[in-house]
Amino acid sequence: MLALLVPLALASLLLGVADLGAQVFALSRLPRTLAVLLTGAALAIAGVVMQQLVRNRFVEPGTTGTAEGAALGLLAITLWAPGAALWLKMVVASLSAMAATALFLRLIRNLPPREVLLVPLVGIVFSGVLGALVTFIGWQTDLLQMIGIWLMTGEFSGVIAGRYELLWIAGGAAALAWAAADRFAILSLGREAAIGLGLSPEAVMRLGLVVVSVTMALVIVTVGMIPFVGLVVPNIVSRLLGDNLRATLPVTALAGAALVLACDILARLIRYPYELPVGTVLGVLGSGLFLWLLHRGPARG
């Protein structure tokens, strides 16, 4: 993954319309590349954590109402305190994303464990309900354009020095998930098994909620929603390397960063010198990868 990531990062640093000078490099190219890497890695790790919390491979924070919950919080703080600092918007978005994720976990608590497709279906319906509420409020308050940026575009063209640094907190949340990897792995065995092994399921669940909510809130505040990263990357990595989270989480982070960076480069080249939102490219590529995962038979080894 490092052998793939290094040339992609170099290509991202060199690609652009403006001549590559010291100022352009420091203010635009380097911050953009770092933002892409942090976003991809954090979203992939958040996807792993979400899948461990719900014990289902077919979910990610973007399909469980987490993103819509963060957007609802952003909408509220924008209406009540338009001049609020960015860190305050991040805190409000994180809290609302955490509340939405906790509500989703409560909704799926009594679903039959053998019906694995019910969980993502409930998540899609729940996300749709929250998304409809966000859209209605945005329509009533003339903020639909901002909602489109938060939930529908997902692009890095506006990233410059001073406007991406909060993503390092998302990177810190991903590192926290790696430090607690063994706890998440035990939680995925079930509540009874976790208690039997001396683990507090509620404490691990709260930690997972913090990791997922903070990551999604920061990504949406900074660059907007980017789909499928937390869904396809963890599944592909687990198929290739197994389910040892302690060993696979760093690979998952690198793979997520490489996927988003490759899609960002592709988005900048398709209509050069213009660029497409990276969320559009990932929406097409990610849906194809997800269909491949659904139709591919179980791995043999």
GROMACS .gro file of C-alpha atoms in nm:
model
  301
    1MET     CA    1   0.000   0.000   0.000
    2LEU     CA    2   0.287   0.238   0.070
    3ALA     CA    3   0.435   0.157  -0.270
    4LEU     CA    4   0.103   0.261  -0.424
    5LEU     CA    5   0.045   0.561  -0.200
    6VAL     CA    6   0.380   0.736  -0.251
    7PRO     CA    7   0.352   0.782  -0.632
    8LEU     CA    8  -0.013   0.885  -0.595
    9ALA     CA    9   0.087   1.151  -0.342
   10LEU     CA   10   0.363   1.278  -0.570
   11ALA     CA   11   0.119   1.293  -0.863
   12SER     CA   12  -0.129   1.489  -0.650
   13LEU     CA   13   0.141   1.738  -0.548
   14LEU     CA   14   0.247   1.795  -0.909
   15LEU     CA   15  -0.098   1.806  -1.067
   16GLY     CA   16  -0.264   2.142  -1.116
   17VAL     CA   17  -0.329   2.431  -1.351
   18ALA     CA   18  -0.110   2.689  -1.178
   19ASP     CA   19   0.267   2.677  -1.202
   20LEU     CA   20   0.418   2.491  -0.909
   21GLY     CA   21   0.593   2.755  -0.702
   22ALA     CA   22   0.680   2.758  -0.335
   23GLN     CA   23   0.368   2.956  -0.243
   24VAL     CA   24   0.131   2.738  -0.448
   25PHE     CA   25   0.291   2.426  -0.301
   26ALA     CA   26   0.267   2.545   0.061
   27LEU     CA   27  -0.078   2.703   0.044
   28SER     CA   28  -0.263   2.467  -0.193
   29ARG     CA   29  -0.099   2.149  -0.319
   30LEU     CA   30   0.042   2.016   0.009
   31PRO     CA   31  -0.269   2.098   0.220
   32ARG     CA   32  -0.494   1.938  -0.042
   33THR     CA   33  -0.291   1.618  -0.057
   34LEU     CA   34  -0.275   1.594   0.322
   35ALA     CA   35  -0.650   1.655   0.346
   36VAL     CA   36  -0.721   1.377   0.097
   37LEU     CA   37  -0.494   1.133   0.281
   38LEU     CA   38  -0.642   1.213   0.622
   39THR     CA   39  -0.999   1.195   0.491
   40GLY     CA   40  -0.954   0.860   0.319
   41ALA     CA   41  -0.776   0.700   0.614
   42ALA     CA   42  -1.022   0.833   0.872
   43LEU     CA   43  -1.332   0.730   0.673
   44ALA     CA   44  -1.197   0.379   0.620
   45ILE     CA   45  -1.127   0.337   0.992
   46ALA     CA   46  -1.467   0.481   1.083
   47GLY     CA   47  -1.624   0.223   0.852
   48VAL     CA   48  -1.443  -0.060   1.031
   49VAL     CA   49  -1.552   0.068   1.373
   50MET     CA   50  -1.913   0.105   1.259
   51GLN     CA   51  -1.917  -0.249   1.124
   52GLN     CA   52  -1.782  -0.382   1.453
   53LEU     CA   53  -2.040  -0.192   1.655
   54VAL     CA   54  -2.336  -0.327   1.457
   55ARG     CA   55  -2.174  -0.665   1.372
   56ASN     CA   56  -2.259  -0.623   1.005
   57ARG     CA   57  -2.030  -0.590   0.701
   58PHE     CA   58  -2.279  -0.398   0.486
   59VAL     CA   59  -2.293  -0.068   0.674
   60GLU     CA   60  -2.081   0.244   0.699
   61PRO     CA   61  -2.135   0.581   0.871
   62GLY     CA   62  -2.280   0.719   0.548
   63THR     CA   63  -2.564   0.464   0.551
   64THR     CA   64  -2.657   0.471   0.920
   65GLY     CA   65  -2.773   0.831   0.960
   66THR     CA   66  -2.441   0.954   1.101
   67ALA     CA   67  -2.370   1.191   0.812
   68GLU     CA   68  -2.725   1.324   0.809
   69GLY     CA   69  -2.709   1.371   1.186
   70ALA     CA   70  -2.391   1.576   1.148
   71ALA     CA   71  -2.556   1.784   0.874
   72LEU     CA   72  -2.857   1.844   1.101
   73GLY     CA   73  -2.626   1.975   1.372
   74LEU     CA   74  -2.446   2.198   1.124
   75LEU     CA   75  -2.779   2.329   1.004
   76ALA     CA   76  -2.887   2.409   1.360
   77ILE     CA   77  -2.567   2.594   1.451
   78THR     CA   78  -2.576   2.782   1.119
   79LEU     CA   79  -2.929   2.904   1.191
   80TRP     CA   80  -2.880   2.987   1.559
   81ALA     CA   81  -2.522   3.119   1.547
   82PRO     CA   82  -2.416   3.200   1.189
   83GLY     CA   83  -2.086   3.350   1.301
   84ALA     CA   84  -1.984   3.058   1.522
   85ALA     CA   85  -1.622   2.946   1.511
   86LEU     CA   86  -1.532   2.638   1.311
   87TRP     CA   87  -1.442   2.439   1.623
   88LEU     CA   88  -1.788   2.509   1.770
   89LYS     CA   89  -1.955   2.388   1.450
   90MET     CA   90  -1.742   2.075   1.470
   91VAL     CA   91  -1.849   2.010   1.830
   92VAL     CA   92  -2.218   2.055   1.753
   93ALA     CA   93  -2.195   1.839   1.441
   94SER     CA   94  -2.014   1.567   1.637
   95LEU     CA   95  -2.276   1.563   1.912
   96SER     CA   96  -2.566   1.547   1.667
   97ALA     CA   97  -2.390   1.274   1.466
   98MET     CA   98  -2.336   1.079   1.788
   99ALA     CA   99  -2.704   1.112   1.880
  100ALA     CA  100  -2.813   0.993   1.534
  101THR     CA  101  -2.577   0.695   1.546
  102ALA     CA  102  -2.694   0.600   1.896
  103LEU     CA  103  -3.055   0.615   1.779
  104PHE     CA  104  -2.971   0.388   1.485
  105LEU     CA  105  -2.806   0.136   1.719
  106ARG     CA  106  -3.119   0.137   1.932
  107LEU     CA  107  -3.339   0.080   1.625
  108ILE     CA  108  -3.147  -0.231   1.518
  109ARG     CA  109  -3.107  -0.378   1.865
  110ASN     CA  110  -3.395  -0.627   1.830
  111LEU     CA  111  -3.348  -0.721   1.465
  112PRO     CA  112  -3.296  -1.094   1.393
  113PRO     CA  113  -2.916  -1.150   1.381
  114ARG     CA  114  -2.943  -1.394   1.090
  115GLU     CA  115  -3.111  -1.136   0.864
  116VAL     CA  116  -2.792  -0.949   0.780
  117LEU     CA  117  -2.951  -0.732   0.512
  118LEU     CA  118  -3.211  -0.587   0.750
  119VAL     CA  119  -2.948  -0.373   0.924
  120PRO     CA  120  -2.834  -0.183   0.612
  121LEU     CA  121  -3.196  -0.152   0.499
  122VAL     CA  122  -3.296   0.007   0.830
  123GLY     CA  123  -2.990   0.231   0.802
  124ILE     CA  124  -3.087   0.346   0.453
  125VAL     CA  125  -3.443   0.421   0.564
  126PHE     CA  126  -3.321   0.602   0.875
  127SER     CA  127  -3.073   0.805   0.669
  128GLY     CA  128  -3.351   0.890   0.426
  129VAL     CA  129  -3.577   1.017   0.703
  130LEU     CA  130  -3.304   1.235   0.854
  131GLY     CA  131  -3.199   1.353   0.508
  132ALA     CA  132  -3.557   1.451   0.429
  133LEU     CA  133  -3.576   1.648   0.754
  134VAL     CA  134  -3.248   1.826   0.675
  135THR     CA  135  -3.366   1.905   0.321
  136PHE     CA  136  -3.702   2.038   0.443
  137ILE     CA  137  -3.539   2.270   0.697
  138GLY     CA  138  -3.286   2.381   0.437
  139TRP     CA  139  -3.563   2.455   0.189
  140GLN     CA  140  -3.758   2.654   0.446
  141THR     CA  141  -3.450   2.857   0.543
  142ASP     CA  142  -3.295   2.894   0.196
  143LEU     CA  143  -2.988   2.686   0.288
  144LEU     CA  144  -3.019   2.409   0.030
  145GLN     CA  145  -2.691   2.506  -0.132
  146MET     CA  146  -2.502   2.450   0.191
  147ILE     CA  147  -2.674   2.115   0.244
  148GLY     CA  148  -2.569   2.015  -0.106
  149ILE     CA  149  -2.208   2.094  -0.016
  150TRP     CA  150  -2.226   1.895   0.308
  151LEU     CA  151  -2.402   1.582   0.183
  152MET     CA  152  -2.374   1.564  -0.196
  153THR     CA  153  -2.046   1.701  -0.332
  154GLY     CA  154  -1.745   1.583  -0.136
  155GLU     CA  155  -1.461   1.770  -0.304
  156PHE     CA  156  -1.122   1.914  -0.212
  157SER     CA  157  -1.096   2.213  -0.446
  158GLY     CA  158  -1.153   2.458  -0.162
  159VAL     CA  159  -0.886   2.311   0.065
  160ILE     CA  160  -0.604   2.554   0.140
  161ALA     CA  161  -0.369   2.607   0.432
  162GLY     CA  162  -0.572   2.708   0.737
  163ARG     CA  163  -0.891   2.534   0.621
  164TYR     CA  164  -0.813   2.165   0.662
  165GLU     CA  165  -0.619   2.134   0.988
  166LEU     CA  166  -0.919   2.002   1.183
  167LEU     CA  167  -0.885   1.681   0.982
  168TRP     CA  168  -0.580   1.599   1.193
  169ILE     CA  169  -0.828   1.541   1.477
  170ALA     CA  170  -0.999   1.282   1.255
  171GLY     CA  171  -0.657   1.123   1.209
  172GLY     CA  172  -0.621   1.118   1.587
  173ALA     CA  173  -0.961   0.948   1.617
  174ALA     CA  174  -0.842   0.681   1.371
  175ALA     CA  175  -0.528   0.629   1.584
  176LEU     CA  176  -0.751   0.593   1.891
  177ALA     CA  177  -0.950   0.324   1.710
  178TRP     CA  178  -0.627   0.133   1.640
  179ALA     CA  179  -0.528   0.158   2.009
  180ALA     CA  180  -0.866   0.003   2.101
  181ALA     CA  181  -0.870  -0.249   1.814
  182ASP     CA  182  -0.877  -0.553   2.041
  183ARG     CA  183  -1.177  -0.416   2.232
  184PHE     CA  184  -1.372  -0.358   1.911
  185ALA     CA  185  -1.286  -0.709   1.793
  186ILE     CA  186  -1.418  -0.858   2.119
  187LEU     CA  187  -1.733  -0.645   2.103
  188SER     CA  188  -1.806  -0.782   1.755
  189LEU     CA  189  -1.838  -1.131   1.911
  190GLY     CA  190  -2.151  -1.020   2.093
  191ARG     CA  191  -2.250  -0.865   2.423
  192GLU     CA  192  -2.242  -1.190   2.624
  193ALA     CA  193  -1.899  -1.288   2.491
  194ALA     CA  194  -1.762  -0.941   2.566
  195ILE     CA  195  -1.890  -0.948   2.924
  196GLY     CA  196  -1.754  -1.300   2.968
  197LEU     CA  197  -1.409  -1.176   2.863
  198GLY     CA  198  -1.421  -0.894   3.119
  199LEU     CA  199  -1.508  -0.613   2.878
  200SER     CA  200  -1.768  -0.341   2.930
  201PRO     CA  201  -1.976  -0.333   2.609
  202GLU     CA  202  -2.122   0.007   2.693
  203ALA     CA  203  -1.779   0.167   2.736
  204VAL     CA  204  -1.652   0.026   2.406
  205MET     CA  205  -1.975   0.131   2.236
  206ARG     CA  206  -1.931   0.487   2.361
  207LEU     CA  207  -1.571   0.492   2.239
  208GLY     CA  208  -1.681   0.370   1.897
  209LEU     CA  209  -1.954   0.634   1.882
  210VAL     CA  210  -1.698   0.905   1.955
  211VAL     CA  211  -1.459   0.781   1.684
  212VAL     CA  212  -1.730   0.751   1.418
  213SER     CA  213  -1.912   1.074   1.504
  214VAL     CA  214  -1.604   1.295   1.530
  215THR     CA  215  -1.464   1.157   1.205
  216MET     CA  216  -1.784   1.209   1.007
  217ALA     CA  217  -1.846   1.555   1.152
  218LEU     CA  218  -1.496   1.675   1.068
  219VAL     CA  219  -1.507   1.536   0.715
  220ILE     CA  220  -1.847   1.691   0.644
  221VAL     CA  221  -1.747   2.028   0.792
  222THR     CA  222  -1.424   2.038   0.589
  223VAL     CA  223  -1.489   1.872   0.252
  224GLY     CA  224  -1.841   1.728   0.250
  225MET     CA  225  -1.970   1.372   0.237
  226ILE     CA  226  -1.762   1.113   0.048
  227PRO     CA  227  -1.947   0.782  -0.001
  228PHE     CA  228  -1.848   0.415   0.000
  229VAL     CA  229  -1.496   0.450   0.148
  230GLY     CA  230  -1.598   0.306   0.484
  231LEU     CA  231  -1.795   0.030   0.314
  232VAL     CA  232  -1.577  -0.118   0.040
  233VAL     CA  233  -1.225  -0.067   0.182
  234PRO     CA  234  -1.276  -0.262   0.509
  235ASN     CA  235  -1.447  -0.547   0.321
  236ILE     CA  236  -1.170  -0.579   0.063
  237VAL     CA  237  -0.896  -0.567   0.327
  238SER     CA  238  -1.069  -0.827   0.545
  239ARG     CA  239  -1.108  -1.059   0.246
  240LEU     CA  240  -0.737  -1.037   0.174
  241LEU     CA  241  -0.590  -1.026   0.526
  242GLY     CA  242  -0.855  -1.165   0.760
  243ASP     CA  243  -1.021  -1.012   1.067
  244ASN     CA  244  -0.727  -0.940   1.297
  245LEU     CA  245  -0.806  -0.572   1.354
  246ARG     CA  246  -0.476  -0.498   1.523
  247ALA     CA  247  -0.294  -0.605   1.206
  248THR     CA  248  -0.540  -0.489   0.941
  249LEU     CA  249  -0.636  -0.140   1.063
  250PRO     CA  250  -0.312   0.026   0.940
  251VAL     CA  251  -0.358  -0.141   0.601
  252THR     CA  252  -0.721  -0.029   0.595
  253ALA     CA  253  -0.616   0.330   0.665
  254LEU     CA  254  -0.355   0.324   0.387
  255ALA     CA  255  -0.602   0.164   0.145
  256GLY     CA  256  -0.867   0.425   0.223
  257ALA     CA  257  -0.617   0.705   0.171
  258ALA     CA  258  -0.500   0.553  -0.159
  259LEU     CA  259  -0.856   0.505  -0.288
  260VAL     CA  260  -0.965   0.863  -0.214
  261LEU     CA  261  -0.639   1.004  -0.350
  262ALA     CA  262  -0.667   0.805  -0.673
  263CYS     CA  263  -1.027   0.920  -0.719
  264ASP     CA  264  -0.928   1.280  -0.646
  265ILE     CA  265  -0.657   1.265  -0.914
  266LEU     CA  266  -0.902   1.109  -1.157
  267ALA     CA  267  -1.160   1.379  -1.079
  268ARG     CA  268  -0.900   1.644  -1.163
  269LEU     CA  269  -0.805   1.480  -1.493
  270ILE     CA  270  -1.140   1.381  -1.646
  271ARG     CA  271  -1.226   1.738  -1.750
  272TYR     CA  272  -0.889   1.907  -1.708
  273PRO     CA  273  -0.839   2.198  -1.635
  274TYR     CA  274  -1.176   2.173  -1.458
  275GLU     CA  275  -1.246   1.911  -1.194
  276LEU     CA  276  -1.534   1.695  -1.079
  277PRO     CA  277  -1.628   1.640  -0.713
  278VAL     CA  278  -1.439   1.340  -0.582
  279GLY     CA  279  -1.767   1.222  -0.426
  280THR     CA  280  -1.908   1.179  -0.778
  281VAL     CA  281  -1.616   0.963  -0.890
  282LEU     CA  282  -1.627   0.757  -0.572
  283GLY     CA  283  -2.003   0.719  -0.604
  284VAL     CA  284  -1.960   0.550  -0.943
  285LEU     CA  285  -1.651   0.348  -0.853
  286GLY     CA  286  -1.772   0.262  -0.502
  287SER     CA  287  -2.110   0.135  -0.621
  288GLY     CA  288  -1.933  -0.092  -0.870
  289LEU     CA  289  -1.701  -0.226  -0.599
  290PHE     CA  290  -1.994  -0.281  -0.365
  291LEU     CA  291  -2.185  -0.480  -0.628
  292TRP     CA  292  -1.871  -0.686  -0.686
  293LEU     CA  293  -1.848  -0.758  -0.313
  294LEU     CA  294  -2.213  -0.865  -0.303
  295HIS     CA  295  -2.183  -1.106  -0.597
  296ARG     CA  296  -1.839  -1.243  -0.519
  297GLY     CA  297  -1.842  -1.576  -0.341
  298PRO     CA  298  -1.692  -1.617   0.005
  299ALA     CA  299  -1.315  -1.627   0.021
  300ARG     CA  300  -1.144  -1.966   0.042
  301GLY     CA  301  -0.822  -2.032   0.224
   0.00000   0.00000   0.00000
